[in-house]
Tab-separated table of C-alpha atoms and ligand atoms in Angstrom:
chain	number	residue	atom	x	y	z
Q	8	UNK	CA	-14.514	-21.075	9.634
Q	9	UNK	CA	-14.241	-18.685	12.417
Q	10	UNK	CA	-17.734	-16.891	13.520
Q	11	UNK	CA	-17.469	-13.485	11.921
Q	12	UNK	CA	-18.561	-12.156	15.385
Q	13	UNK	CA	-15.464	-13.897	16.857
Q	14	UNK	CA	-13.202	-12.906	13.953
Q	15	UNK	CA	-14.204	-9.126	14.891
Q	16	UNK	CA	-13.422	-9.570	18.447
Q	17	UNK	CA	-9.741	-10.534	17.619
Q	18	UNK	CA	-8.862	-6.428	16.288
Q	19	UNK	CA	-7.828	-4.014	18.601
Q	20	UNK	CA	-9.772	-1.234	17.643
Q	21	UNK	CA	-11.853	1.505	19.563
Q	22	UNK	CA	-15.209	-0.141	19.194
Q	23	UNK	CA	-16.639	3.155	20.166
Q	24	UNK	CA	-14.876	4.739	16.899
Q	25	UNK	CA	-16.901	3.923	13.596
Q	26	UNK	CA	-13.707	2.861	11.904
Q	27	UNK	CA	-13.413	3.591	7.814
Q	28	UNK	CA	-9.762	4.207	7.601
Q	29	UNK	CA	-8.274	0.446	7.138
Q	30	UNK	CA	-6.297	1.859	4.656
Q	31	UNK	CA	-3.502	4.245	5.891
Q	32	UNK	CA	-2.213	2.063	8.848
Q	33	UNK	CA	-4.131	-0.937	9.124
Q	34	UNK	CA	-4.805	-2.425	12.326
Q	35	UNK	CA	-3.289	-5.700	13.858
Q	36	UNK	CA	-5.948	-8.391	14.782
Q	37	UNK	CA	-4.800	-9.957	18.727
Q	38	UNK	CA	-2.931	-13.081	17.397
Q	39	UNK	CA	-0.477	-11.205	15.106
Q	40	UNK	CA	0.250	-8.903	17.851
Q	41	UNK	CA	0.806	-11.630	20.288
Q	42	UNK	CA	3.332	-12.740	17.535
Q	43	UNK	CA	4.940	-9.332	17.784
Q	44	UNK	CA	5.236	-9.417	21.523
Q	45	UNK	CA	6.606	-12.872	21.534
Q	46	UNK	CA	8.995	-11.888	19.245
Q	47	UNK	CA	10.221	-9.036	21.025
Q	48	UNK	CA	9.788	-10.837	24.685
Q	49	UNK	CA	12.538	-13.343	22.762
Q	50	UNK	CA	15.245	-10.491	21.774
Q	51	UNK	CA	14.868	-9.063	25.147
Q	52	UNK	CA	15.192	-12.253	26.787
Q	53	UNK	CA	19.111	-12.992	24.695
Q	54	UNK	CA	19.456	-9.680	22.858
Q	55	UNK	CA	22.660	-10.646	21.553
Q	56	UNK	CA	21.578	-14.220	20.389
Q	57	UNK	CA	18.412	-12.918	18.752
Q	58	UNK	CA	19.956	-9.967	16.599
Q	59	UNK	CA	23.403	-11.548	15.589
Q	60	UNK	CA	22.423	-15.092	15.557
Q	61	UNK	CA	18.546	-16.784	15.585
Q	62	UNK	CA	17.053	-13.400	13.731
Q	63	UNK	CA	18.749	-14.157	10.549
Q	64	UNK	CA	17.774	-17.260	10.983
Q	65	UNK	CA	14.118	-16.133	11.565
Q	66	UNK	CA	14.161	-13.406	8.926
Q	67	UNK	CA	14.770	-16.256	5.757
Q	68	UNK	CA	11.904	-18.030	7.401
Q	69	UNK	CA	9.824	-14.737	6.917
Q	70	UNK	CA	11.123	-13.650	3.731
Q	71	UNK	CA	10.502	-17.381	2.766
Q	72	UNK	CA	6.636	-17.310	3.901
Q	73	UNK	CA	6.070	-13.632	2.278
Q	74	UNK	CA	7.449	-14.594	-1.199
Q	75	UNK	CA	5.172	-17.885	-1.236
Q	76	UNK	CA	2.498	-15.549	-0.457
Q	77	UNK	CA	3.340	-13.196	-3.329
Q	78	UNK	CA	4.921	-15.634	-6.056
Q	79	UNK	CA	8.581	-14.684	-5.878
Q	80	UNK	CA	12.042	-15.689	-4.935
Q	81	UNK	CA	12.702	-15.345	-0.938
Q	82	UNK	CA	15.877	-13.603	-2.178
Q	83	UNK	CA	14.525	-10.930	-4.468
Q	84	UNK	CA	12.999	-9.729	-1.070
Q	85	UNK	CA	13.785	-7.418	1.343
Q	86	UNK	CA	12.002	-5.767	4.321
Q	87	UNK	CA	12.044	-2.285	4.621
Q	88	UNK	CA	9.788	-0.307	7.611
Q	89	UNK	CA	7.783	1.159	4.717
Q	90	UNK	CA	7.452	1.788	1.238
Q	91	UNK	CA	8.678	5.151	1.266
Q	92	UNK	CA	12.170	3.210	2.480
Q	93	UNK	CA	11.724	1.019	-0.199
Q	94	UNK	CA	11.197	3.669	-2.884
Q	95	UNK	CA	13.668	5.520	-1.840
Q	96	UNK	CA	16.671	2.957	-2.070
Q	97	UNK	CA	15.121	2.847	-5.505
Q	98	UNK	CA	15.387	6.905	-6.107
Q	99	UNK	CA	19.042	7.217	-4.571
Q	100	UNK	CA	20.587	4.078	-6.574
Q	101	UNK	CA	18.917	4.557	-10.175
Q	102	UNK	CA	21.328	5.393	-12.895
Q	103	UNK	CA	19.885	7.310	-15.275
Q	104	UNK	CA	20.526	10.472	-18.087
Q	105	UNK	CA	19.993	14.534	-17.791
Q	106	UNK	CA	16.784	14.204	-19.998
Q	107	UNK	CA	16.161	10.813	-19.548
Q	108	UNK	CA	12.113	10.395	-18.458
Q	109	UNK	CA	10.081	8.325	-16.292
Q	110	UNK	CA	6.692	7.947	-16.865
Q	111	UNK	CA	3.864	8.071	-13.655
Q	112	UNK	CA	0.392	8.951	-13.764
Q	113	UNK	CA	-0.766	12.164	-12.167
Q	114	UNK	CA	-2.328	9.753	-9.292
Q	115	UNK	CA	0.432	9.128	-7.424
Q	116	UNK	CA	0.780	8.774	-3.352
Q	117	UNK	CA	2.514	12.380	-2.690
Q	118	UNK	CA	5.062	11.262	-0.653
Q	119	UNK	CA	6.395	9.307	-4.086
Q	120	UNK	CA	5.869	11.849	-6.079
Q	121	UNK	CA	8.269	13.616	-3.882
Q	122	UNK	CA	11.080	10.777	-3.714
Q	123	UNK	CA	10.824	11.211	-8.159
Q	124	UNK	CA	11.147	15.028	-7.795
Q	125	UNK	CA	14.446	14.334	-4.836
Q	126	UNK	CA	15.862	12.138	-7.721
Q	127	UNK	CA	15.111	14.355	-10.991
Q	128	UNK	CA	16.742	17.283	-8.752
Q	129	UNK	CA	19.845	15.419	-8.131
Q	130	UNK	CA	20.044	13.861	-11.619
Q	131	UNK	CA	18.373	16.215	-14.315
Q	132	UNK	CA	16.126	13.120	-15.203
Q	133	UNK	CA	12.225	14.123	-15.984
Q	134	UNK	CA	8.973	12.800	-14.153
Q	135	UNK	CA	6.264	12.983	-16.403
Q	136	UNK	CA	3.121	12.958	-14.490
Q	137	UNK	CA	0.600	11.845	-17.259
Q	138	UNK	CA	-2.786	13.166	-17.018
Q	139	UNK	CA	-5.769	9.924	-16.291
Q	140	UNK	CA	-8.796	10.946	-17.594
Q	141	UNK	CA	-11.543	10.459	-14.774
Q	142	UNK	CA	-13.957	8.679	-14.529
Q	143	UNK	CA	-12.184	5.643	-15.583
Q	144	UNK	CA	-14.395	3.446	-18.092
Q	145	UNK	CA	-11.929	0.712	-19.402
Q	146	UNK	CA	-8.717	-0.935	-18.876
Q	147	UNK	CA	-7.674	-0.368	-22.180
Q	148	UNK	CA	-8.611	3.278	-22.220
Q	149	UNK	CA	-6.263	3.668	-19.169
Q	150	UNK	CA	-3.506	1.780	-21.140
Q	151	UNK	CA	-3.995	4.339	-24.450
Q	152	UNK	CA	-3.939	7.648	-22.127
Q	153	UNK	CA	-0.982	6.221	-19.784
Q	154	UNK	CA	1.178	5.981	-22.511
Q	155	UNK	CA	0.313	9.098	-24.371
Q	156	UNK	CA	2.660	10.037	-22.020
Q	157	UNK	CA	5.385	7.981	-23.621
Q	158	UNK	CA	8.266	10.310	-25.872
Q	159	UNK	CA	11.708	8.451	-27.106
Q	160	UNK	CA	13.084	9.685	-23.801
Q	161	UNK	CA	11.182	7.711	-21.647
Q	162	UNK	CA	13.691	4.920	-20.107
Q	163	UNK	CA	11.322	3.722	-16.932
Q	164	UNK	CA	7.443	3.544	-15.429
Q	165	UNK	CA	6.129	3.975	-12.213
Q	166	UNK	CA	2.527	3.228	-11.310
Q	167	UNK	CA	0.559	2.540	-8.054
Q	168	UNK	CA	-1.173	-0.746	-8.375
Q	169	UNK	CA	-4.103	0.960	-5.686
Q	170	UNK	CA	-4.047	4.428	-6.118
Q	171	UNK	CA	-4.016	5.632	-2.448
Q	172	UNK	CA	-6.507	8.974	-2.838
Q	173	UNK	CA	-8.278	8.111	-5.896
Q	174	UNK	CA	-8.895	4.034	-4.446
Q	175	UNK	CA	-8.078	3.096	-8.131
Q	176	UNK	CA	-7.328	-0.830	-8.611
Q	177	UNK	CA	-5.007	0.082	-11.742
Q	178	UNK	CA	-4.480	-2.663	-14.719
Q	179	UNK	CA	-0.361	-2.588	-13.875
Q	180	UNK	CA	-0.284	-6.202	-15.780
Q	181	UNK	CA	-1.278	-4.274	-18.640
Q	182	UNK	CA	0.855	-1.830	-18.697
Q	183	UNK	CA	3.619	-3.676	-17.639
Q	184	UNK	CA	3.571	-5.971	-20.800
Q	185	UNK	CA	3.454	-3.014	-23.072
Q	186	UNK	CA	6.237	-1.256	-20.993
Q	187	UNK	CA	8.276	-4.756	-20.941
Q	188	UNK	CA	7.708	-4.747	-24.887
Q	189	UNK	CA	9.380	-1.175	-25.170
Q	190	UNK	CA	12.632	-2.138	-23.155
Q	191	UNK	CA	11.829	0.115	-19.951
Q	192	UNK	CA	12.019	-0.626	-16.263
Q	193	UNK	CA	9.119	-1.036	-14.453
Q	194	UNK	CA	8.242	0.087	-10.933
Q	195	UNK	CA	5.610	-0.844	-9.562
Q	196	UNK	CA	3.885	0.546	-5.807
Q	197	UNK	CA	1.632	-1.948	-4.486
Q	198	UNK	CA	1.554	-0.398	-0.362
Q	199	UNK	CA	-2.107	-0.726	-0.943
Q	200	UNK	CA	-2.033	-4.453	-2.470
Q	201	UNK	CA	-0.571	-7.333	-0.085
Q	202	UNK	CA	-3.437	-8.666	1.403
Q	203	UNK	CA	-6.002	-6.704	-0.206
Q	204	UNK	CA	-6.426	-8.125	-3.939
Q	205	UNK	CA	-3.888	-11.259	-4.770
Q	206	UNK	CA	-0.339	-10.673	-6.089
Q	207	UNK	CA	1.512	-12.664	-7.769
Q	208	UNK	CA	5.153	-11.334	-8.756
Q	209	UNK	CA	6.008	-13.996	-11.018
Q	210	UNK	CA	3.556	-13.145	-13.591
Q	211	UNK	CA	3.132	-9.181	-13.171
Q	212	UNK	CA	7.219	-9.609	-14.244
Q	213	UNK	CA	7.751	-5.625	-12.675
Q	214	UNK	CA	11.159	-5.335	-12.524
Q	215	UNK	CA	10.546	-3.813	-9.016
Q	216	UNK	CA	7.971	-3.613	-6.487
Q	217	UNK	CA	6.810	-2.217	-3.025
Q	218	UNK	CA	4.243	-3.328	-1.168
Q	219	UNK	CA	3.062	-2.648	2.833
Q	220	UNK	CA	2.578	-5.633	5.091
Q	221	UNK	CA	1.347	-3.293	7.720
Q	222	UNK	CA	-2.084	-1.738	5.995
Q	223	UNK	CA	-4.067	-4.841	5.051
Q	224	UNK	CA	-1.936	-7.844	5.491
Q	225	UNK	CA	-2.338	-6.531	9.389
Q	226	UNK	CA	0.649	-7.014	10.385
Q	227	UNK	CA	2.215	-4.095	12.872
Q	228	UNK	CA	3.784	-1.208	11.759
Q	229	UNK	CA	6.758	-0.753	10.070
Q	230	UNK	CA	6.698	-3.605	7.824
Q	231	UNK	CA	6.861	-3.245	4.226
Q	232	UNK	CA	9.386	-4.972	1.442
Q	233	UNK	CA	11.069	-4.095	-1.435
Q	234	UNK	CA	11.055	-6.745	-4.690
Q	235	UNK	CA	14.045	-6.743	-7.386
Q	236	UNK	CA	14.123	-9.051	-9.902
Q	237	UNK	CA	17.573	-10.372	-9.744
Q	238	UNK	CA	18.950	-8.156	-13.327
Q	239	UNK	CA	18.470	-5.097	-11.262
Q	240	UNK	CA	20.000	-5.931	-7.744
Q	241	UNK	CA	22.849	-5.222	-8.679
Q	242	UNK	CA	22.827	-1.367	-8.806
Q	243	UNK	CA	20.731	-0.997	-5.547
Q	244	UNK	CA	22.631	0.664	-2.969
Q	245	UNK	CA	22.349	0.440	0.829
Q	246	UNK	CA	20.084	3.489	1.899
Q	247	UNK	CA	22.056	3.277	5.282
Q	248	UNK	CA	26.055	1.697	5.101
Q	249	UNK	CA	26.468	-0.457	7.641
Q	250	UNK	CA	28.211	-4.121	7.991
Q	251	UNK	CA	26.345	-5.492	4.743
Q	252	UNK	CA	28.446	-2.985	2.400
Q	253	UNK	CA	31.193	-4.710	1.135
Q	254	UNK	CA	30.919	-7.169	4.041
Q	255	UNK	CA	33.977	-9.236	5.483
Q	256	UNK	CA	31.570	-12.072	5.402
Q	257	UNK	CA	29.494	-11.862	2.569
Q	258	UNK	CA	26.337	-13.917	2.392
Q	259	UNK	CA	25.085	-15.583	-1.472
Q	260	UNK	CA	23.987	-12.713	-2.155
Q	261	UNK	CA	24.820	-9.046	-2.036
Q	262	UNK	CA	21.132	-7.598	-2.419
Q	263	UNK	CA	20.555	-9.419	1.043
Q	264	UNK	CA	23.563	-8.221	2.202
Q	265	UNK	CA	23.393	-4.423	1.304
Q	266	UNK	CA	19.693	-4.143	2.693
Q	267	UNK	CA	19.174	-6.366	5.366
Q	268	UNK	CA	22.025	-5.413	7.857
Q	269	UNK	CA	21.116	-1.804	8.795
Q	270	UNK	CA	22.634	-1.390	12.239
Q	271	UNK	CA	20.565	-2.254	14.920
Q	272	UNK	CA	16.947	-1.734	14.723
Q	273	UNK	CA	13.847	-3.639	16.063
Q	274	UNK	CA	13.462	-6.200	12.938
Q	275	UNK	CA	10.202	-7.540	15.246
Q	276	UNK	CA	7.605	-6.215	12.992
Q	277	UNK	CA	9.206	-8.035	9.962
Q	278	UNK	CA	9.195	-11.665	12.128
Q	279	UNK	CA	5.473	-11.710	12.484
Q	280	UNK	CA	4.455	-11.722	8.424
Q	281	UNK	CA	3.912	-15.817	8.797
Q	282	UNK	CA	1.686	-15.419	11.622
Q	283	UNK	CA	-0.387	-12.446	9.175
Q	284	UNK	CA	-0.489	-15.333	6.418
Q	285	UNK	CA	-1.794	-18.227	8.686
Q	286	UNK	CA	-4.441	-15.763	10.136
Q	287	UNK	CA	-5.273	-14.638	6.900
Q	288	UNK	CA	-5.474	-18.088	5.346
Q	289	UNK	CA	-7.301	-19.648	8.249
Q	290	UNK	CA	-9.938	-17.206	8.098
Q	291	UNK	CA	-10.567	-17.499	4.600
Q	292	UNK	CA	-9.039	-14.003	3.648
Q	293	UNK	CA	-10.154	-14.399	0.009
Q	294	UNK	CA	-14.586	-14.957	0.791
Q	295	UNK	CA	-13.947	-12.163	3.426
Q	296	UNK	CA	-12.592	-9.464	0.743
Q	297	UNK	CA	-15.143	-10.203	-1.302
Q	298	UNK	CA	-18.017	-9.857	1.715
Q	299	UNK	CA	-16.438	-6.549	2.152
Q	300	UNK	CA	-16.412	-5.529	-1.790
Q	301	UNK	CA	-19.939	-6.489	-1.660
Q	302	UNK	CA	-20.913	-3.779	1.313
Q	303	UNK	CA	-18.789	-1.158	-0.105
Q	304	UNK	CA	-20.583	-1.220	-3.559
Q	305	UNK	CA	-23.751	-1.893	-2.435
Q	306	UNK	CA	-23.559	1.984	-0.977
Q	307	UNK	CA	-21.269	3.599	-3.136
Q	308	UNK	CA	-23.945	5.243	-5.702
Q	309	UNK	CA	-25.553	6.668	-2.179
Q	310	UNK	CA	-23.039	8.620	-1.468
Q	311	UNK	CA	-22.180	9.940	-4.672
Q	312	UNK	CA	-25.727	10.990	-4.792
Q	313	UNK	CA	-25.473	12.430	-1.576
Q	314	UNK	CA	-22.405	14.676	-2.494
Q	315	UNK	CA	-23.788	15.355	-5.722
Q	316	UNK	CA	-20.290	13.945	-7.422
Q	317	UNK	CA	-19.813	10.612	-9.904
Q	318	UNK	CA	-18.270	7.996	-9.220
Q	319	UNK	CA	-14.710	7.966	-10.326
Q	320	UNK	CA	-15.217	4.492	-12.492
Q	321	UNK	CA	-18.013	1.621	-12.691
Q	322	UNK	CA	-18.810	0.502	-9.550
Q	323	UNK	CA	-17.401	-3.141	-9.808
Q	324	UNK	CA	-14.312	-5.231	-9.524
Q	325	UNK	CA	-12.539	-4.190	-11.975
Q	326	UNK	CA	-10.983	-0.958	-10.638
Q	327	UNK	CA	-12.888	-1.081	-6.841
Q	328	UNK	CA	-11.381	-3.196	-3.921
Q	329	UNK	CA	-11.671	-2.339	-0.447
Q	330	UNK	CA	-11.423	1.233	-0.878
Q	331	UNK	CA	-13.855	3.987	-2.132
Q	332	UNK	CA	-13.028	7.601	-3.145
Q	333	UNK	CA	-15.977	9.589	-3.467
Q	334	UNK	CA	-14.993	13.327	-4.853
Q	335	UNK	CA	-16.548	15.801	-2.563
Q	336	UNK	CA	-16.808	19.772	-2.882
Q	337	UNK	CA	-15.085	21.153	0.511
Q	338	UNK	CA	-12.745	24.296	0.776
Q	339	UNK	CA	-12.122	22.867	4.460
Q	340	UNK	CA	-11.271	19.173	3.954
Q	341	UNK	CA	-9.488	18.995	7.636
Q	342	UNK	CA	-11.951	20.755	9.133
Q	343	UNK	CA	-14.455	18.108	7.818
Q	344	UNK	CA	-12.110	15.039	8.902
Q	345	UNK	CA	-12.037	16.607	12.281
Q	346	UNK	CA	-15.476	17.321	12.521
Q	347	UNK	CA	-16.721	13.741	11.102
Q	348	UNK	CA	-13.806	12.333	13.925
Q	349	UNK	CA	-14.901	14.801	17.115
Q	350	UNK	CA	-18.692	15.226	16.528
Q	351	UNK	CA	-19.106	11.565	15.219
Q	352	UNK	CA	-16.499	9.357	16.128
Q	353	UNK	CA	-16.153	8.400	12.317
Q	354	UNK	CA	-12.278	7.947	11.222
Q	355	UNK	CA	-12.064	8.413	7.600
Q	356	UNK	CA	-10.205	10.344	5.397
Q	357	UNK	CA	-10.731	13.382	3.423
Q	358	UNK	CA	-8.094	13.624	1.233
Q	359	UNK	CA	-6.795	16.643	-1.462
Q	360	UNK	CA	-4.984	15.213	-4.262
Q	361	UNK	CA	-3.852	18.194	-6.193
Q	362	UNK	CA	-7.297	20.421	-6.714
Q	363	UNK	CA	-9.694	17.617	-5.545
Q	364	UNK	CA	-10.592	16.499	-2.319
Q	365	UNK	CA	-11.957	13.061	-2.129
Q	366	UNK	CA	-13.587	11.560	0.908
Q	367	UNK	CA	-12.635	7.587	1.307
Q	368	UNK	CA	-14.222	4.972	3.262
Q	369	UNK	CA	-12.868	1.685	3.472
Q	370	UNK	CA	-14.155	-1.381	4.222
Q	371	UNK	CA	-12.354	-4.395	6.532
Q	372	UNK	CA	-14.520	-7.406	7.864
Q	373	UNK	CA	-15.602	-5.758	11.071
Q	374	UNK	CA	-17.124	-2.982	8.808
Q	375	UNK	CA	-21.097	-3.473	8.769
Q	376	UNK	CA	-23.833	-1.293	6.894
Q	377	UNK	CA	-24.390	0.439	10.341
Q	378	UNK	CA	-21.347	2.251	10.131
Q	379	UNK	CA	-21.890	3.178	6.554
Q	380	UNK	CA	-25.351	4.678	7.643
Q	381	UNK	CA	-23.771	6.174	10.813
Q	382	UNK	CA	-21.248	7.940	8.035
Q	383	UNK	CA	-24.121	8.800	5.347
Q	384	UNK	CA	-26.607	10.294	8.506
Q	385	UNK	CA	-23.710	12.171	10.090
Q	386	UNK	CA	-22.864	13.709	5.871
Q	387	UNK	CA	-26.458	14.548	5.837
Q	388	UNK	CA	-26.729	16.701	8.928
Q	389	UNK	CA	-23.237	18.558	8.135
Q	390	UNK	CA	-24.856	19.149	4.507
Q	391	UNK	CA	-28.399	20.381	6.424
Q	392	UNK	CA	-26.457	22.463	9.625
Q	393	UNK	CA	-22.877	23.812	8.006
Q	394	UNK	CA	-21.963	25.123	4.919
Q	395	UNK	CA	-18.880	22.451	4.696
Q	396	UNK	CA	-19.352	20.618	1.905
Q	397	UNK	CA	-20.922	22.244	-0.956
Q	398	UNK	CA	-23.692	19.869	-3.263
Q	399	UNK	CA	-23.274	21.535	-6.945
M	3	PLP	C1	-0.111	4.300	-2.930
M	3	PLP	C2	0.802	4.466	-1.747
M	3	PLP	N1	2.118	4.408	-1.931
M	3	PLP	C3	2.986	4.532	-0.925
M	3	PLP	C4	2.563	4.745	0.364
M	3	PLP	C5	3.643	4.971	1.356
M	3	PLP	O1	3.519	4.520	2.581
M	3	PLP	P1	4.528	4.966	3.732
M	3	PLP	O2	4.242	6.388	4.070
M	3	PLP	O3	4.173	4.040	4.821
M	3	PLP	O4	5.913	4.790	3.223
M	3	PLP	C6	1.181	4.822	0.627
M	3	PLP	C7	0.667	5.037	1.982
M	3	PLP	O5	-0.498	5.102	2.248
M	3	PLP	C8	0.283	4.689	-0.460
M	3	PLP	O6	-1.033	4.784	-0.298
């Protein structure tokens, strides 16, 4: 196995920055971006070969390595530069009822929440945001209050597997069962999940799914997929028409078809998801997550004590990966981020999800319990010099 000293030497961040935002964008390690470059070196080199010829070609080999990775068929995938994409070919294809409902937790990544409230607009459909009882204490005392939220109307789900401001690991196999049991589609949003707990598609059985390749699996930006199990490709539109609709040389299969040809666009991102894999796997991806879970709950009852706030669920496995939202009292949350970013070099996120405002740190293998302490000294001065954050 790779040195871990070594292994932190291969990212590309600002080792002047005390880096605790892994989460929103990731960060490519040097191989993986040497993959990117190649790739793009290659179309630049025989544009015309590489985007109407070899990059289809190249693309199956992707989509091939991705869906071993996550347990599915190579043609229930698609890329898509991010999950929002994703979602939204979702949101502008679903054909459903004035009154109809789909159910969602009142956790939700905003930006989702907003795609739901672009559909129910258009179609008179409801979201029902379902209230989660926090702190979280069981899995089965998430399942009974999610689906409190359940009325005769309610035709579909939609949950985050890893809530984004909350840092909830949410029991989606669970709830998917129950919701398979009851005859609705489920949606699943798992940005947070490839390469950060294991997936396997094949036995969550969610009807649909998003995930990001570009926050933990490391790849670079603007790769992300969309799953469909193959009963529902059917009614998925093309978010942008372009050759694949109703093509004059249609492939096996239409879902490829309608989603993969989108004009031209730099597909480069997409081509380096085997490289992410191999990195991953030769560095033993699975002992390093669970180095990193280690560090971040060895200090997460610290910092709740510090900000005088509870945790938002046990501080284990069971709900905690890589991520952890502690809630914080702050009428300036921005201000703070800036501050703990220009007075400390810290990057980490302080986050409002509707009246709270959680602060996040997140923890990737070059993480060490200096930068932790680094965060929890520069907390304690603001708390000491500023009246920022408020201890209640
Ligand atoms: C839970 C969750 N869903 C979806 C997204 C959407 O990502 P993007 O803005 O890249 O589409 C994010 C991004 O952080 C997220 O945390």
């Amino acid at each position: 196995m790779t040195q871990l000293q070594d292994l932190n030497s291969q990212f590309l961040i600002n080792p002047k920055i005390t880096y605790l935002n892994f989460g929103s964008f990731g960060a490519c390690p040097k191989p993986i971006f040497e993959d990117l470059q190649k790739w793009q070196l290659e179309m630049e080199t025989e544009p015309v070969q590489f985007i109407t010829v070899d990059g289809f070609k190249y693309l199956k080999k992707s989509r091939e390595a991705l869906a071993k990775y996550i347990h599915c068929d190579s043609d229930d995938l698609v890329y898509t530069p991010n999950p929002s994409y994703a979602m939204s070919i979702i949101t502008k294809s679903l054909k459903l009822n004035a009154g109809d409902e789909i159910l969602t937790t009142d956790l939700e990544y905003g930006a989702m929440d907003k795609s739901w409230n672009y559909y129910c607009k258009q179609t008179g459909v409801k979201y029902v945001r379902q209230p989660i009882n926090l702190p979280l204490t069981t899995k089965e005392a998430f399942v009974e209050d999610f689906f409190k939220g359940l009325t005769k109307n309610t035709k579909a789900i939609f949950i985050s597997q890893i809530t984004s401001s909350t840092a909830l690991i949410l029991p989606v196999k669970e709830i998917c069962d129950i919701a398979k049991q009851k005859g609705l589609l489920t949606i699943v949003d798992g940005a947070h999940v490839p390469g950060h707990i294991p997936l396997n598609l094949s036995e969550l059985k969610a009807d649909i799914y998003t995930g990001a390749c570009h926050k933990w699996m490391m790849t670079p930006k603007g790769c992300a997929f969309l799953y469909v199990s193959k009963q529902h490709q059917h009614w998925t539109d093309p978010l942008v028409i372009s050759w694949g609709y109703e093509s004059a040389m249609p492939s096996h299969s239409q879902f490829l078809d309608y989603h993969q040809l989108q004009g031209t666009r730099d597909f480069t991102a997409f081509l380096t998801v085997p490289k992410a894999i191999e990195f991953m796997n030769t560095n033993h991806w699975e002992v390093q997550a669970t180095n990193c879970r280690k560090l971040l709950q060895a200090n997460a009852q610290r910092f709740c004590d510090l900000l005088g706030t509870k945790p938002l669920c046990p501080i284990n496995d069971t709900f905690l990966g890589q991520m952890f939202s502690i809630p914080i009292h702050t009428t300036e949350p921005e201000t703070l981020q800036r501050d703990l970013f220009e007075a400390y070099k810290i990057e980490i996120p302080v986050m409002r999800h509707g009246s709270n405002i959680y602060l996040q740190y997140n923890i990737q293998i070059f993480n060490t319990q200096k930068d932790l302490d680094t965060l929890y000294n520069a907390l304690k001065e603001i708390i000491a010099n500023t009246e920022l954050i408020q201890i209640k």
